[in-house]
Amino acid sequence: MTDLTSMTIAEAKAGLANKSFTSLELTDAHLAAMEAARSLNAFVLETPDQARAMARAIDARIAKGEGGPLAGIPLGIKDLFATKGVRTTACSKILGNFVPPYESTVTSQLWRDGAVMLGKLNNDEFAMGSSNETSCFGPVVNPWRREGSNTTLVPGGSSGGSASAVAALLCMGATATDTGGSIRQPAAFTATVGVKPTYGRCSRWGIVAFASSLDQAGPMARTVRDSAILMRSMAGHDPKDTTSVDIGVPDYEAAIGKSVKGMKIGIPREYRLDGMPTEIEKLWSEGAAWLKAAGADLVEVSLPHTKYALPAYYIVAPAEASSNLARYDGVRYGLRVPGRSIGELYENTRAEGFGDEVRRRVMIGTYVLSAGYYDAYYLRAQKVRTLIKKDFEDCFAKGISAILTPATPSAAFGVGEKGGADPVEMYLNDIFTVTVNMAGLPGIAVPAGKDAQGLPLGLQLIGRPFDEETLFSLGEVVEQAAGRFTPQRWW
Ligand code: GLN
């Protein structure tokens, strides 16, 4: 059955359509792969009964010629998406065994289009992290290893389960969310493709909130085409999310293979960091050369406020998180630790239910929003955010179609290697990705090469608002030139 798990979504769609196999067979093959890969800790909940029931139902629809664009395709769902009747925890102890009585808009659109749910995927607690080590279910293991080494590597975060499961062929694609890089960074660490859509493109309704002005759902898959296929089902206007934008959803797959001739691609000089590994520099120039060979014009551009993006993000994101997480009080959801008064119940529940990183963010957020500090921190960070957005607008006003950057400043690192003594060490991972969230823009991470130790590296393309199509066209050029990368199976 291994063949059934190594196919792309596009190939599986064709196989299902011409009746080479059924969705139930495809689903069973993935359930078996998941069972054999439990050591990766990618899934926090497997839903085999539901998966088989969904597969049988869709097989019946396919037989009647009904289907839908994702008919019969088995997917993994990040545990941040509310799934009706299926435990949803955001990988936090505080949500305990919370079972939502409703379905998130994004997942309901996937089921509408015929996809099959295999289970819920691990992530950093409340999506706060860059390594999936803050999850209450423990870290996820990256299926990639350094050549000749058994060191356990992180898959990145916060969508570490999504990345690991897609890379290890446990699901054909996955949902993920990106507040500061949580789709693109794990994609780069696992040689998968990750898309962070324009803010407002996918509904946030039914997704556990981290930082509402930055959060955006998007797909992870093994090819650019597959991510375009998933994206079409995930995107769309939703009156239940007031920040969702009412713009028609294009056929993203049609953008694959479109000529990029004459497009102006910006190379931001501020992304050339001191001490950046030469391998990343090399990958970046290689990517530029591939786009040039496809007929694009490469132009140096300036994004002068880049250096303020990370500090500003780590004020805005915790501020919104501290406010969003106020609802976890021991009264409404999940965990409750009693106390002698209601105040003590709140304190005990939150002290017991939140992990260290979440507590740190709640404290930072509360501090930067408090009277006397609001102007100095939060308000100033919001002003910086406007300047970062303007940097990009100035670039696009000069006719730039997209911006090419590395996706991460390094390849995957070891479990426990970063951030133990100094959390800022972990935050530095997000240096190339947070600007995109601060500006509300779309970004894609595409596998582009390997480092000297054989670990995958990714390139990022940043686009104009609601122009994901250009990112799919350019992303495919990179993918064609770089080839695809699959980890050796050892688990
Ligand atoms: N690593 C970033 C953080 O910890 C981004 C996380 C995300 O995008 N959800 O905040």
Short mmCIF file of N, CA, C and O in Angstrom, two decimals, residues 277-319:
data_model
loop_
_atom_site.label_atom_id
_atom_site.label_comp_id
_atom_site.label_asym_id
_atom_site.label_seq_id
_atom_site.Cartn_x
_atom_site.Cartn_y
_atom_site.Cartn_z
N PRO A 277 24.26 31.69 7.45
CA PRO A 277 25.04 30.58 6.89
C PRO A 277 25.20 30.73 5.37
O PRO A 277 24.27 31.14 4.68
N THR A 278 26.40 30.42 4.88
CA THR A 278 26.66 30.59 3.44
C THR A 278 25.70 29.74 2.61
O THR A 278 25.37 30.09 1.49
N GLU A 279 25.27 28.60 3.19
CA GLU A 279 24.34 27.73 2.46
C GLU A 279 23.02 28.43 2.16
O GLU A 279 22.41 28.20 1.12
N ILE A 280 22.59 29.27 3.10
CA ILE A 280 21.32 29.98 2.90
C ILE A 280 21.53 31.06 1.82
O ILE A 280 20.70 31.23 0.92
N GLU A 281 22.67 31.75 1.90
CA GLU A 281 23.03 32.75 0.88
C GLU A 281 23.02 32.10 -0.51
O GLU A 281 22.48 32.65 -1.46
N LYS A 282 23.64 30.93 -0.57
CA LYS A 282 23.79 30.21 -1.84
C LYS A 282 22.42 29.82 -2.40
O LYS A 282 22.12 30.01 -3.57
N LEU A 283 21.58 29.28 -1.51
CA LEU A 283 20.24 28.86 -1.89
C LEU A 283 19.44 30.03 -2.47
O LEU A 283 18.74 29.92 -3.47
N TRP A 284 19.59 31.16 -1.81
CA TRP A 284 18.87 32.37 -2.19
C TRP A 284 19.30 32.82 -3.59
O TRP A 284 18.45 33.11 -4.45
N SER A 285 20.63 32.84 -3.85
CA SER A 285 21.06 33.26 -5.19
C SER A 285 20.67 32.22 -6.24
O SER A 285 20.35 32.57 -7.38
N GLU A 286 20.68 30.96 -5.85
CA GLU A 286 20.26 29.92 -6.78
C GLU A 286 18.79 30.13 -7.18
O GLU A 286 18.43 30.06 -8.35
N GLY A 287 17.96 30.40 -6.17
CA GLY A 287 16.53 30.66 -6.40
C GLY A 287 16.34 31.83 -7.36
O GLY A 287 15.53 31.77 -8.29
N ALA A 288 17.12 32.88 -7.13
CA ALA A 288 17.04 34.06 -8.00
C ALA A 288 17.42 33.67 -9.43
O ALA A 288 16.76 34.09 -10.40
N ALA A 289 18.45 32.84 -9.56
CA ALA A 289 18.91 32.43 -10.89
C ALA A 289 17.83 31.59 -11.60
O ALA A 289 17.62 31.74 -12.81
N TRP A 290 17.14 30.74 -10.84
CA TRP A 290 16.08 29.92 -11.45
C TRP A 290 14.95 30.80 -11.99
O TRP A 290 14.42 30.56 -13.07
N LEU A 291 14.57 31.80 -11.20
CA LEU A 291 13.48 32.69 -11.63
C LEU A 291 13.92 33.51 -12.85
O LEU A 291 13.15 33.75 -13.77
N LYS A 292 15.21 33.89 -12.84
CA LYS A 292 15.75 34.65 -13.96
C LYS A 292 15.72 33.80 -15.23
O LYS A 292 15.31 34.27 -16.30
N ALA A 293 16.12 32.56 -15.07
CA ALA A 293 16.14 31.65 -16.22
C ALA A 293 14.72 31.45 -16.78
O ALA A 293 14.54 31.18 -17.97
N ALA A 294 13.71 31.60 -15.92
CA ALA A 294 12.32 31.46 -16.37
C ALA A 294 11.79 32.77 -16.96
O ALA A 294 10.61 32.86 -17.31
N GLY A 295 12.64 33.79 -17.02
CA GLY A 295 12.25 35.03 -17.69
C GLY A 295 11.90 36.18 -16.77
O GLY A 295 11.52 37.26 -17.22
N ALA A 296 12.02 35.98 -15.43
CA ALA A 296 11.71 37.08 -14.51
C ALA A 296 12.90 38.04 -14.41
O ALA A 296 14.04 37.65 -14.70
N ASP A 297 12.61 39.28 -14.02
CA ASP A 297 13.68 40.26 -13.79
C ASP A 297 13.91 40.35 -12.29
O ASP A 297 12.98 40.58 -11.53
N LEU A 298 15.16 40.20 -11.89
CA LEU A 298 15.47 40.29 -10.46
C LEU A 298 15.96 41.70 -10.14
O LEU A 298 16.84 42.21 -10.81
N VAL A 299 15.35 42.30 -9.13
CA VAL A 299 15.68 43.68 -8.79
C VAL A 299 15.97 43.77 -7.30
O VAL A 299 15.21 43.23 -6.49
N GLU A 300 17.02 44.49 -6.93
CA GLU A 300 17.25 44.69 -5.50
C GLU A 300 16.24 45.70 -4.97
O GLU A 300 15.97 46.71 -5.61
N VAL A 301 15.62 45.38 -3.83
CA VAL A 301 14.66 46.32 -3.23
C VAL A 301 15.05 46.56 -1.77
O VAL A 301 15.86 45.82 -1.21
N SER A 302 14.44 47.59 -1.19
CA SER A 302 14.73 47.88 0.21
C SER A 302 13.45 47.83 1.03
O SER A 302 12.41 48.37 0.65
N LEU A 303 13.52 47.13 2.16
CA LEU A 303 12.42 47.10 3.13
C LEU A 303 13.03 47.62 4.43
O LEU A 303 13.40 46.85 5.33
N PRO A 304 13.17 48.95 4.53
CA PRO A 304 14.02 49.52 5.58
C PRO A 304 13.61 49.22 7.02
O PRO A 304 14.46 49.27 7.91
N HIS A 305 12.34 48.91 7.26
CA HIS A 305 11.94 48.70 8.67
C HIS A 305 12.01 47.24 9.12
O HIS A 305 11.55 46.91 10.22
N THR A 306 12.61 46.40 8.27
CA THR A 306 12.70 44.98 8.58
C THR A 306 13.26 44.72 9.98
O THR A 306 12.78 43.84 10.70
N LYS A 307 14.27 45.48 10.38
CA LYS A 307 14.93 45.15 11.65
C LYS A 307 14.03 45.37 12.87
O LYS A 307 14.31 44.87 13.95
N TYR A 308 12.94 46.10 12.68
CA TYR A 308 12.03 46.30 13.81
C TYR A 308 10.88 45.28 13.85
O TYR A 308 10.08 45.28 14.78
N ALA A 309 10.83 44.45 12.82
CA ALA A 309 9.66 43.56 12.69
C ALA A 309 9.57 42.56 13.84
O ALA A 309 8.50 42.37 14.42
N LEU A 310 10.68 41.92 14.16
CA LEU A 310 10.64 40.89 15.19
C LEU A 310 10.27 41.47 16.56
O LEU A 310 9.34 40.97 17.21
N PRO A 311 10.96 42.54 17.02
CA PRO A 311 10.55 43.12 18.30
C PRO A 311 9.10 43.61 18.29
O PRO A 311 8.38 43.44 19.29
N ALA A 312 8.66 44.18 17.18
CA ALA A 312 7.28 44.68 17.15
C ALA A 312 6.30 43.50 17.18
O ALA A 312 5.28 43.55 17.88
N TYR A 313 6.63 42.42 16.46
CA TYR A 313 5.76 41.23 16.47
C TYR A 313 5.65 40.67 17.88
O TYR A 313 4.56 40.30 18.33
N TYR A 314 6.79 40.60 18.59
CA TYR A 314 6.76 40.02 19.93
C TYR A 314 6.20 40.98 20.99
O TYR A 314 6.28 40.72 22.18
N ILE A 315 5.62 42.08 20.53
CA ILE A 315 4.76 42.91 21.39
C ILE A 315 3.30 42.73 20.96
O ILE A 315 2.44 42.43 21.78
N VAL A 316 3.05 42.86 19.66
CA VAL A 316 1.68 42.78 19.16
C VAL A 316 1.09 41.38 19.41
O VAL A 316 -0.04 41.26 19.92
N ALA A 317 1.84 40.34 19.06
CA ALA A 317 1.30 38.98 19.20
C ALA A 317 0.98 38.62 20.66
O ALA A 317 -0.14 38.17 20.95
N PRO A 318 1.91 38.82 21.60
CA PRO A 318 1.55 38.53 23.00
C PRO A 318 0.42 39.42 23.53
O PRO A 318 -0.41 38.96 24.33
N ALA A 319 0.36 40.68 23.08
CA ALA A 319 -0.72 41.56 23.55
C ALA A 319 -2.07 40.96 23.16
O ALA A 319 -2.97 40.82 24.01
#
